[in-house]
Amino acid sequence: QQQVKQSPQSLIVQKGGISIINCAYENTAFDYFPWYQQFPGKGPALLIAIRPDVSEKKEGRFTISFNKSAKQFSLHIMDSQPGDSATYFCAASLSGNQFYFGTGTSLTVIP
Amino acid sequence: EPEVTQTPSHQVTQMGQEVILRCVPISNHLYFYWYRQILGQKVEFLVSFYNNEISEKSEIFDDQFSVERPDGSNFTLKIRSTKLEDSAMYFCASRVTNTGELFFGEGSRLTVL
């Protein structure tokens, strides 16, 4: 059973545009939802994370929107830049337990 | 900035050989993890380790895998008899508490021939 489903698999956005990546989860007990950014040859790095007691969290150009009833959360990258080109993974976990990762979204921002 | 370091960055081995991947977690972290990522696929959990014992492991982490914290700094993943399908990037991760931010190393790429 796939605990976290992520879409799209790949995304191409013009510089300055908005990138949106979506994730859906199965387990309603999950209580931590991070997004990781991964550049080629590097390990995943935490970008932003949210807990289910809030519906939105914003850090700079990055925003997580969280819909508890729909069991969905999304990453919005405003004013996308070529330097944002990377693979993005959503994840979900139950406190103290393993992270379940989505399948990843390869984002390309065209200058 | 403190970071998780992993060695080797790349290892090539013959099928059936033993491999040890090494990790130095961030010094004040107490919870340690191994994940793997087959090329182009998602990151998969292998095992978590706390207080010198395994706290959780996945179905992937079978009898061929073992972890050890031989001293106060290193955290190792051993694969006893490698298979072709073990070829992947292996990531070590650590965090201070079991609910805190998870920091990943840069990975060790294992190629099994």
XYZ file of N, CA and C in Angstrom:
672
model
N 0.850 -1.189 0.000
C 0.000 0.000 0.000
C 0.891 1.246 0.000
N 0.616 2.128 -0.953
C 1.428 3.328 -1.041
C 0.863 4.351 -0.078
N 1.626 4.709 0.926
C 1.133 5.586 1.974
C 0.998 7.031 1.521
N 1.887 7.439 0.612
C 1.889 8.826 0.131
C 1.969 8.818 -1.393
N 1.024 9.470 -2.017
C 1.005 9.573 -3.477
C 1.312 11.007 -3.881
N 2.204 11.161 -4.842
C 2.677 12.489 -5.242
C 2.482 12.685 -6.737
N 2.095 13.901 -7.093
C 1.949 14.254 -8.512
C 2.235 15.736 -8.708
N 2.659 16.157 -9.893
C 2.981 15.319 -11.044
C 4.365 14.698 -10.898
N 4.715 13.819 -11.777
C 6.037 13.197 -11.771
C 7.098 14.201 -12.215
N 6.713 15.057 -13.159
C 7.625 16.103 -13.614
C 6.831 17.364 -13.914
N 7.536 18.483 -13.839
C 6.878 19.783 -13.967
C 7.849 20.758 -14.595
N 7.387 21.471 -15.602
C 8.197 22.509 -16.240
C 7.464 23.830 -16.090
N 8.173 24.802 -15.536
C 7.566 26.097 -15.229
C 8.483 27.200 -15.752
N 7.878 28.255 -16.229
C 8.653 29.420 -16.649
C 9.128 30.185 -15.420
N 10.283 30.796 -15.555
C 10.804 31.652 -14.486
C 9.755 32.693 -14.106
N 9.551 32.828 -12.798
C 8.553 33.768 -12.312
C 7.184 33.161 -12.102
N 6.979 31.961 -12.608
C 5.688 31.299 -12.475
C 5.524 30.606 -11.127
N 4.373 29.983 -10.953
C 4.082 29.260 -9.715
C 4.194 27.760 -9.978
N 4.952 27.085 -9.151
C 5.067 25.631 -9.237
C 4.185 25.029 -8.151
N 3.382 24.060 -8.515
C 2.493 23.420 -7.553
C 2.679 21.903 -7.622
N 2.969 21.313 -6.490
C 3.153 19.865 -6.393
C 2.182 19.356 -5.323
N 1.516 18.275 -5.633
C 0.457 17.764 -4.765
C 0.792 16.406 -4.169
N 0.342 16.201 -2.948
C 0.495 14.897 -2.304
C -0.780 14.516 -1.575
N -1.038 13.227 -1.544
C -2.173 12.694 -0.805
C -1.669 11.565 0.078
N -2.250 11.454 1.253
C -1.786 10.424 2.177
C -2.937 9.543 2.624
N -2.585 8.387 3.168
C -3.587 7.404 3.551
C -3.906 7.416 5.053
N -2.865 7.469 5.847
C -3.008 7.263 7.289
C -3.397 8.561 8.003
N -4.589 8.615 8.544
C -5.045 9.832 9.212
C -4.296 10.108 10.513
N -3.498 9.165 10.952
C -2.720 9.365 12.176
C -1.408 10.112 11.923
N -1.031 10.272 10.655
C 0.191 11.020 10.361
C 0.096 12.411 10.975
N 1.206 12.874 11.551
C 1.150 14.169 12.212
C 2.296 15.093 11.829
N 3.022 14.748 10.793
C 4.130 15.598 10.353
C 4.288 15.415 8.858
N 4.316 16.541 8.143
C 4.318 16.496 6.681
C 5.408 17.428 6.158
N 6.592 16.897 5.895
C 7.676 17.731 5.379
C 7.788 17.646 3.855
N 8.396 18.656 3.293
C 8.796 18.632 1.889
C 10.313 18.700 1.847
N 10.887 17.838 1.020
C 12.328 17.811 0.852
C 12.694 18.204 -0.577
N 13.830 18.885 -0.683
C 14.379 19.281 -1.973
C 15.674 18.502 -2.182
N 15.822 17.931 -3.349
C 17.020 17.143 -3.628
C 17.630 17.558 -4.953
N 18.894 17.951 -4.880
C 19.653 18.242 -6.100
C 20.429 16.990 -6.504
N 20.751 16.868 -7.802
C 21.459 15.663 -8.260
C 22.724 15.399 -7.463
N 22.876 14.169 -7.017
C 24.068 13.780 -6.284
C 24.093 14.208 -4.835
N 23.014 14.783 -4.371
C 22.943 15.246 -2.985
C 21.847 14.520 -2.230
N 21.898 14.599 -0.913
C 20.835 14.037 -0.107
C 19.649 14.983 -0.026
N 18.484 14.464 0.321
C 17.317 15.346 0.486
C 17.559 16.356 1.600
N 17.112 17.564 1.400
C 17.247 18.618 2.400
C 15.862 19.155 2.726
N 15.577 19.296 4.002
C 14.271 19.786 4.417
C 14.047 21.197 3.893
N 12.890 21.372 3.259
C 12.529 22.669 2.693
C 11.544 23.388 3.606
N 10.498 22.720 3.944
C 9.433 23.274 4.771
C 8.582 22.119 5.271
N 7.976 22.282 6.438
C 7.165 21.201 6.991
C 5.946 21.785 7.697
N 4.925 20.956 7.840
C 3.690 21.405 8.482
C 3.128 20.301 9.352
N 2.428 20.680 10.391
C 1.692 19.727 11.224
C 0.205 19.954 10.992
N -0.634 18.972 11.230
C -2.031 19.051 10.796
C -2.912 20.025 11.566
N -2.356 20.737 12.534
C -3.181 21.692 13.276
C -3.283 23.048 12.572
N -2.553 23.210 11.462
C -2.658 24.438 10.669
C -2.956 24.079 9.221
N -3.565 25.012 8.500
C -3.938 24.732 7.116
C -2.940 25.287 6.110
N -2.069 26.166 6.564
C -1.106 26.752 5.647
C 0.131 27.204 6.410
N 1.269 27.036 5.754
C 2.521 27.538 6.318
C 3.345 28.128 5.197
N 3.868 29.312 5.436
C 4.625 30.002 4.400
C 6.008 30.345 4.912
N 7.006 30.061 4.081
C 8.374 30.454 4.383
C 8.989 31.000 3.097
N 9.074 32.317 3.039
C 9.599 32.938 1.841
C 8.714 32.663 0.636
N 9.297 32.102 -0.413
C 8.523 31.811 -1.622
C 7.812 30.466 -1.559
N 8.025 29.717 -0.499
C 7.492 28.359 -0.378
C 6.308 28.330 0.593
N 5.226 27.724 0.161
C 4.019 27.615 0.977
C 3.519 26.176 0.934
N 3.161 25.660 2.101
C 2.457 24.380 2.170
C 0.986 24.678 2.449
N 0.115 24.087 1.642
C -1.320 24.123 1.923
C -1.741 22.738 2.367
N -2.497 22.671 3.449
C -2.842 21.378 4.042
C -4.354 21.264 4.175
N -4.904 20.194 3.646
C -6.342 19.931 3.716
C -6.553 18.615 4.438
N -6.837 18.716 5.740
C -6.927 17.521 6.565
C -8.095 16.629 6.151
N -9.230 17.223 5.832
C -10.402 16.414 5.492
C -10.196 15.641 4.195
N -9.471 16.243 3.267
C -9.200 15.580 1.991
C -7.947 14.718 2.048
N -7.209 14.794 3.132
C -5.942 14.080 3.295
C -4.994 14.430 2.157
N -4.873 15.739 1.928
C -4.003 16.207 0.867
C -3.169 17.395 1.357
N -1.992 17.533 0.790
C -1.190 18.708 1.058
C -0.372 19.021 -0.187
N -0.070 20.280 -0.347
C 0.615 20.690 -1.557
C 1.701 21.710 -1.254
N 2.661 21.756 -2.159
C 3.756 22.727 -2.094
C 3.570 23.719 -3.225
N 3.599 24.989 -2.869
C 3.533 26.048 -3.862
C 4.850 26.819 -3.818
N 5.472 26.950 -4.984
C 6.692 27.749 -5.084
C 6.341 28.976 -5.912
N 6.318 30.107 -5.259
C 5.997 31.359 -5.940
C 7.243 31.914 -6.619
N 7.031 32.684 -7.694
C 8.159 33.318 -8.394
C 9.295 32.305 -8.604
N 8.959 31.189 -9.229
C 9.931 30.104 -9.415
C 11.171 30.606 -10.151
N 12.329 30.111 -9.696
C 13.618 30.508 -10.253
C 14.356 29.282 -10.796
N 15.254 29.492 -11.765
C 16.037 28.351 -12.287
C 16.757 27.583 -11.184
N 17.178 28.265 -10.140
C 17.837 27.599 -9.022
C 16.923 26.688 -8.225
N 15.616 26.790 -8.455
C 14.666 25.893 -7.803
C 14.577 24.548 -8.509
N 15.195 24.446 -9.676
C 15.152 23.191 -10.436
C 15.794 22.077 -9.611
N 15.008 21.093 -9.279
C 15.435 20.015 -8.386
C 14.314 18.988 -8.342
N 14.541 17.932 -7.583
C 13.477 16.967 -7.326
C 12.904 17.247 -5.949
N 11.604 17.269 -5.853
C 10.921 17.571 -4.605
C 10.158 16.325 -4.138
N 10.346 16.011 -2.880
C 9.656 14.866 -2.280
C 8.776 15.351 -1.137
N 7.543 14.909 -1.126
C 6.733 15.088 0.061
C 6.917 13.851 0.932
N 6.594 13.996 2.189
C 6.695 12.864 3.101
C 5.659 13.014 4.193
N 5.416 11.934 4.879
C 4.490 11.953 6.006
C 5.001 10.985 7.051
N 4.768 11.348 8.298
C 5.199 10.433 9.359
C 4.285 10.546 10.562
N 4.342 9.509 11.344
C 3.681 9.484 12.642
C 4.784 9.664 13.666
N 4.605 10.560 14.581
C 5.662 10.980 15.504
C 6.595 9.856 15.911
N 7.853 10.081 15.620
C 8.856 9.128 16.051
C 9.041 7.946 15.142
N 8.201 7.804 14.180
C 8.296 6.642 13.301
C 8.865 7.021 11.932
N 8.927 6.045 11.081
C 9.554 6.246 9.787
C 8.818 7.278 8.949
N 9.562 7.879 8.040
C 8.992 8.782 7.052
C 8.568 7.962 5.840
N 7.386 8.245 5.329
C 6.939 7.668 4.071
C 7.068 8.767 3.022
N 7.863 8.497 1.996
C 8.116 9.498 0.979
C 7.224 9.284 -0.236
N 6.884 10.389 -0.883
C 6.248 10.306 -2.182
C 7.269 9.925 -3.232
N 6.812 9.766 -4.458
C 7.674 9.280 -5.537
C 8.524 10.366 -6.155
N 8.320 11.607 -5.754
C 9.168 12.691 -6.232
C 8.617 13.408 -7.449
N 8.927 14.693 -7.544
C 8.558 15.519 -8.697
C 9.801 16.233 -9.184
N 10.128 16.011 -10.429
C 11.272 16.691 -11.015
C 10.812 18.039 -11.573
N 11.281 19.100 -10.950
C 10.895 20.453 -11.359
C 12.003 21.081 -12.199
N 11.609 21.603 -13.342
C 12.529 22.360 -14.192
C 11.955 23.753 -14.379
N 12.731 24.747 -14.014
C 12.308 26.133 -14.198
C 13.099 26.716 -15.363
N 12.386 27.093 -16.386
C 13.007 27.588 -17.620
C 13.238 29.091 -17.510
N 14.461 29.539 -17.798
C 14.749 30.976 -17.689
C 13.890 31.823 -18.632
N 27.974 24.794 9.525
C 26.724 24.118 9.908
C 26.985 22.624 10.046
N 26.511 22.039 11.149
C 26.721 20.596 11.344
C 26.066 19.807 10.224
N 26.704 18.687 9.857
C 26.134 17.878 8.797
C 26.398 16.405 9.043
N 25.591 15.597 8.392
C 25.764 14.152 8.415
C 26.752 13.797 7.308
N 27.795 13.084 7.646
C 28.785 12.707 6.642
C 28.751 11.208 6.396
N 28.934 10.839 5.132
C 28.871 9.426 4.751
C 30.097 9.051 3.928
N 30.580 7.850 4.154
C 31.656 7.287 3.343
C 31.375 5.815 3.070
N 31.778 5.288 1.917
C 32.342 6.038 0.799
C 31.246 6.754 0.020
N 31.620 7.636 -0.863
C 30.620 8.293 -1.695
C 30.128 7.346 -2.784
N 31.017 6.455 -3.221
C 30.629 5.475 -4.228
C 31.421 4.196 -4.007
N 30.731 3.068 -4.014
C 31.392 1.781 -3.884
C 30.846 0.827 -4.937
N 31.789 0.171 -5.609
C 31.435 -0.852 -6.583
C 31.872 -2.193 -6.012
N 30.987 -3.172 -6.034
C 31.304 -4.471 -5.456
C 30.733 -5.586 -6.310
N 31.270 -6.757 -6.126
C 30.768 -7.925 -6.830
C 29.617 -8.542 -6.039
N 28.678 -9.093 -6.743
C 27.563 -9.780 -6.113
C 28.079 -10.826 -5.128
N 27.474 -10.869 -3.937
C 27.869 -11.829 -2.923
C 28.887 -11.298 -1.928
N 29.470 -10.166 -2.227
C 30.450 -9.572 -1.325
C 29.771 -8.789 -0.205
N 30.488 -8.633 0.879
C 30.010 -7.841 2.013
C 30.391 -6.384 1.801
N 29.487 -5.515 2.197
C 29.708 -4.078 2.078
C 29.368 -3.411 3.413
N 30.186 -2.471 3.803
C 29.897 -1.654 4.990
C 29.869 -0.191 4.578
N 28.763 0.440 4.840
C 28.613 1.874 4.573
C 28.669 2.597 5.915
N 29.408 3.668 5.932
C 29.649 4.369 7.194
C 29.019 5.752 7.214
N 28.634 6.157 8.393
C 27.969 7.434 8.593
C 28.442 8.037 9.907
N 28.649 9.333 9.889
C 28.882 10.059 11.128
C 27.720 11.033 11.287
N 26.779 10.714 12.168
C 25.626 11.616 12.372
C 26.070 12.923 13.023
N 25.181 13.871 13.072
C 25.452 15.130 13.760
C 25.623 14.826 15.251
N 26.578 15.486 15.881
C 27.098 15.029 17.179
C 26.070 14.961 18.301
N 25.127 15.840 18.369
C 24.180 15.802 19.489
C 22.887 15.079 19.128
N 22.866 14.424 17.978
C 21.666 13.696 17.566
C 21.625 12.329 18.220
N 20.415 11.863 18.491
C 20.235 10.606 19.203
C 19.524 9.536 18.374
N 18.901 9.945 17.284
C 18.114 9.027 16.472
C 18.754 8.923 15.096
N 18.959 7.702 14.644
C 19.713 7.477 13.426
C 18.921 6.577 12.485
N 19.104 6.820 11.197
C 18.295 6.141 10.186
C 19.128 5.801 8.962
N 18.720 4.764 8.293
C 19.198 4.485 6.949
C 17.985 4.427 6.019
N 18.150 5.117 4.900
C 17.177 5.074 3.818
C 17.913 4.695 2.549
N 17.184 4.223 1.555
C 17.821 3.992 0.273
C 16.939 4.545 -0.838
N 17.603 4.823 -1.951
C 16.896 5.363 -3.116
C 17.450 4.686 -4.355
N 16.666 3.813 -4.928
C 17.029 3.227 -6.207
C 16.905 4.315 -7.260
N 17.801 4.300 -8.231
C 17.907 5.383 -9.196
C 16.547 5.767 -9.779
N 16.195 7.035 -9.620
C 14.962 7.549 -10.202
C 13.703 7.219 -9.435
N 13.869 6.567 -8.290
C 12.685 6.173 -7.525
C 12.625 6.929 -6.192
N 11.626 6.610 -5.404
C 11.439 7.344 -4.162
C 12.420 6.872 -3.094
N 12.536 7.674 -2.067
C 13.362 7.341 -0.919
C 12.600 6.342 -0.043
N 13.264 5.244 0.308
C 12.610 4.173 1.067
C 13.293 3.981 2.420
N 12.503 3.839 3.449
C 13.006 3.614 4.800
C 13.583 2.207 4.932
N 14.728 2.110 5.578
C 15.306 0.812 5.891
C 15.192 0.512 7.383
N 15.762 1.407 8.209
C 15.870 1.083 9.629
C 16.061 2.362 10.439
N 15.573 2.330 11.662
C 15.854 3.406 12.608
C 16.527 2.821 13.841
N 17.320 3.635 14.508
C 18.196 3.134 15.574
C 18.237 4.169 16.671
N 18.010 3.714 17.897
C 18.032 4.614 19.054
C 18.489 3.846 20.264
N 19.303 4.472 21.062
C 19.746 3.872 22.320
C 20.375 2.497 22.079
N 21.163 2.444 21.027
C 21.930 1.254 20.692
C 21.088 0.043 20.304
N 19.895 0.312 19.813
C 19.128 -0.801 19.295
C 18.186 -0.343 18.192
N 17.808 -1.292 17.352
C 16.892 -0.995 16.265
C 15.517 -0.702 16.848
N 14.922 0.424 16.454
C 13.597 0.769 16.935
C 12.516 0.456 15.908
N 12.880 0.443 14.648
C 11.923 0.116 13.607
C 12.692 -0.319 12.364
N 12.146 -1.254 11.607
C 12.767 -1.651 10.356
C 11.705 -2.003 9.335
N 12.070 -1.871 8.074
C 11.119 -2.151 7.007
C 11.313 -3.576 6.497
N 10.439 -3.948 5.587
C 10.535 -5.282 4.979
C 11.818 -5.435 4.164
N 12.344 -4.329 3.686
C 13.585 -4.372 2.910
C 14.738 -4.826 3.790
N 14.712 -4.445 5.026
C 15.805 -4.707 5.974
C 15.705 -6.148 6.454
N 16.174 -7.063 5.600
C 16.102 -8.480 5.972
C 17.395 -8.922 6.660
N 17.561 -10.230 6.783
C 18.701 -10.773 7.532
C 20.054 -10.438 6.910
N 20.048 -9.993 5.670
C 21.308 -9.617 5.020
C 21.820 -8.252 5.494
N 20.953 -7.491 6.135
C 21.307 -6.156 6.581
C 21.539 -6.140 8.092
N 22.455 -5.315 8.522
C 22.625 -5.078 9.948
C 23.150 -3.662 10.147
N 22.895 -3.118 11.316
C 23.401 -1.796 11.658
C 24.127 -1.879 12.984
N 25.037 -0.944 13.147
C 25.845 -0.946 14.351
C 26.319 0.463 14.642
N 26.438 0.736 15.929
C 27.054 2.000 16.327
C 28.273 1.607 17.165
N 29.382 1.334 16.507
C 30.536 0.722 17.187
C 31.222 1.630 18.192
N 31.049 2.938 18.028
C 31.656 3.879 18.972
C 30.710 5.055 19.118
N 31.188 6.133 19.703
C 30.282 7.243 19.964
C 29.960 8.104 18.773
N 30.579 7.812 17.606
C 30.355 8.714 16.493
C 29.869 8.017 15.223
N 30.325 6.801 14.971
C 29.977 6.154 13.708
C 28.693 5.343 13.785
N 28.012 5.278 12.653
C 26.797 4.473 12.533
C 26.920 3.754 11.194
N 26.970 2.430 11.220
C 27.258 1.685 9.995
C 26.092 0.827 9.548
N 26.039 0.639 8.244
C 25.092 -0.286 7.621
C 25.910 -1.361 6.921
N 25.677 -2.619 7.263
C 26.377 -3.731 6.635
C 25.394 -4.539 5.807
N 25.828 -4.857 4.598
C 25.083 -5.797 3.767
C 25.980 -7.017 3.613
N 25.537 -8.155 4.110
C 26.417 -9.326 4.210
C 26.759 -9.929 2.860
N 25.784 -10.125 2.027
C 25.994 -10.769 0.736
C 25.173 -9.995 -0.289
N 25.844 -9.070 -0.960
C 25.116 -8.140 -1.815
C 24.482 -8.831 -3.014
N 23.336 -8.283 -3.407
C 22.621 -8.743 -4.594
C 22.564 -7.588 -5.595
N 22.294 -7.927 -6.838
C 22.216 -6.895 -7.873
C 21.212 -5.814 -7.488
N 20.088 -6.243 -6.900
C 19.023 -5.301 -6.556
C 19.345 -4.411 -5.353
N 20.501 -4.639 -4.737
C 20.932 -3.746 -3.662
C 21.575 -2.473 -4.213
N 21.792 -2.439 -5.511
C 22.363 -1.236 -6.122
C 21.417 -0.066 -5.914
N 21.908 0.957 -5.248
C 21.072 2.097 -4.893
C 21.950 3.156 -4.245
N 21.343 4.299 -3.972
C 21.974 5.311 -3.139
C 21.468 5.090 -1.722
N 22.377 4.985 -0.794
C 22.005 4.771 0.602
C 22.247 6.058 1.385
N 21.209 6.513 2.036
C 21.294 7.756 2.809
C 21.219 7.462 4.297
N 22.134 8.060 5.014
C 22.076 8.065 6.463
C 21.373 9.357 6.884
N 20.633 9.310 7.965
C 19.955 10.504 8.467
C 19.968 10.467 9.986
N 19.862 11.648 10.576
C 19.817 11.696 12.038
C 18.987 12.882 12.491
N 18.540 12.806 13.742
C 17.855 13.933 14.335
C 17.992 13.900 15.842
N 17.755 15.071 16.439
C 17.963 15.201 17.877
C 16.903 14.415 18.652
N 15.663 14.668 18.291
C 14.550 13.971 18.925
C 13.815 13.176 17.869
N 12.901 12.337 18.278
C 12.204 11.515 17.273
C 11.076 12.279 16.596
N 10.951 13.569 16.895
C 9.968 14.392 16.193
C 10.608 15.600 15.535
N 11.896 15.725 15.635
C 12.577 16.889 15.085
C 12.909 16.744 13.617
N 13.567 17.778 13.093
C 13.961 17.779 11.692
C 14.929 16.638 11.419
N 14.721 15.992 10.298
C 15.576 14.879 9.885
C 16.619 15.404 8.910
N 17.878 15.219 9.253
C 18.982 15.682 8.417
C 19.581 14.484 7.680
N 19.722 14.628 6.372
C 20.272 13.561 5.547
C 21.719 13.847 5.183
N 22.494 12.781 5.058
C 23.813 12.890 4.462
C 23.708 12.944 2.953
N 24.855 13.024 2.288
C 24.853 13.146 0.835
C 24.748 11.801 0.129
N 24.821 10.745 0.899
C 24.568 9.435 0.318
C 25.817 8.668 -0.067
N 25.685 7.364 -0.095
C 26.716 6.461 -0.611
C 26.086 5.672 -1.743
N 26.677 5.820 -2.915
C 26.137 5.077 -4.059
C 26.765 3.694 -4.100
N 25.945 2.673 -4.046
C 26.411 1.290 -4.105
C 26.036 0.705 -5.452
N 27.050 0.191 -6.137
C 26.825 -0.491 -7.411
C 27.259 -1.934 -7.251
N 26.336 -2.858 -7.453
C 26.626 -4.288 -7.343
C 26.661 -4.881 -8.743
N 27.801 -5.485 -9.088
C 27.982 -6.055 -10.437
C 27.815 -7.569 -10.428
